[in-house]
Amino acid sequence: MKTGRNTKARQQAILRHLHQNGRAMVEDLAEFFETTPQTIRKDLNILAEEGRVMRFHGGASLLAGSEYTGYEIRQQIAREQKELIGRAAAQLVPNNTAIIINAGTTTAELARHLGLHSGLKVVTDSVLIANDTRGLPGVEVMVPGGVVRGSDGAILGESAVEFIRQFRADLAIVGCAAIASDGALLDFDLREAAVARAILASSRNVILTADSSKFERMAPVCIGHLQQMRTLVTDKACPAELRNLCRSLGVGLTLAD
């Protein structure tokens, strides 16, 4: 009985680990949980049979329809990388421009580094980002109406979409939940995706901010494609596949250092 309880507890812990990281390799999980790769493979096979994860060669990932990790947890995932990405992306924002920043933990880091800019008009669909930037000198902040999602302060709904559509911004800074191997940009919430698509359509240039763990993760809703981006700002662990994809699509790549 004790072994069964330990097995269930470990499988639940594996699920929590995947909710924080999106995907994981068998060898890494075995090291993390201090057990054998054979034991982890058995756990993953059971979770896959239960429809809770998707197996791939050498590891597993969350299913595309899995609920997105909570905002506070996402803030802690790749925290150092997100701070570096936010700082590097802020350096790409010119003064005296109209910009749109969508809700997200990495875009929030960018927003915190706009304090030395001047003449910025910022539109954001995040009450948290609006609150962080409202007191910055030289920054004027506008937010749409709509439903505020309690978990992370994102503003959702058709009124938010219509508000965004009124603008022709010089630059948008966006994030996403996942970047598919073919360059599709993915998210979990259909309403949030609608706002993100409006942001892409309303901006002359777009910067994507995403830490390297987002590559080949899973999410069910497409918000756009990497080829729509002027630049991807990510961390130095960016995999070769993603670097090559940016090169083939003519997308600029900035590795935050």
Coordinates of C-alpha atoms in Angstrom, one line a residue, residues 16-24 54 56 60-64 66-70 73-74 77-78 82 105 176-182 184-188 210-220:
R16 CA 2.9 19.7 -11.1
H17 CA 6.4 19.8 -12.6
L18 CA 5.0 19.7 -16.1
H19 CA 2.5 22.4 -15.3
Q20 CA 5.4 24.6 -14.4
N21 CA 7.7 23.6 -17.3
G22 CA 5.4 22.4 -20.0
R23 CA 7.6 19.5 -21.0
A24 CA 10.4 17.4 -19.5
M54 CA 1.4 13.4 -24.0
F56 CA 7.1 11.8 -26.9
A60 CA 6.4 14.0 -22.0
S61 CA 4.5 17.2 -22.2
L62 CA 1.2 18.7 -21.1
L63 CA -1.6 18.1 -23.5
A64 CA -2.5 21.2 -25.5
S66 CA -4.2 21.6 -20.2
E67 CA -4.9 24.7 -18.1
Y68 CA -2.2 27.3 -18.1
T69 CA 0.0 27.5 -15.0
G70 CA -1.1 30.2 -12.6
I73 CA 3.9 30.3 -10.6
R74 CA 4.7 31.6 -14.1
I77 CA 9.5 30.1 -13.9
A78 CA 12.7 31.3 -15.6
K82 CA 12.6 36.9 -18.0
T105 CA 4.9 37.8 -17.1
C176 CA 2.8 33.8 -25.8
A177 CA 2.4 30.5 -23.9
A178 CA 4.2 28.4 -26.5
I179 CA 6.1 28.5 -29.8
A180 CA 5.4 25.4 -31.9
S181 CA 8.1 23.8 -34.0
D182 CA 6.6 25.3 -37.2
A184 CA 3.0 29.0 -34.6
L185 CA 2.5 31.2 -31.5
L186 CA 0.1 29.6 -29.1
D187 CA -2.0 30.4 -26.0
F188 CA -4.6 28.8 -23.8
A210 CA 9.6 34.6 -24.7
D211 CA 12.1 32.5 -22.7
S212 CA 13.5 29.5 -24.4
S213 CA 11.4 27.0 -22.5
K214 CA 8.4 28.2 -24.5
F215 CA 9.7 26.4 -27.7
E216 CA 7.9 23.2 -28.6
R217 CA 5.5 23.6 -25.6
M218 CA 1.8 22.9 -26.2
A219 CA -1.2 25.2 -26.1
P220 CA -4.5 24.8 -28.0

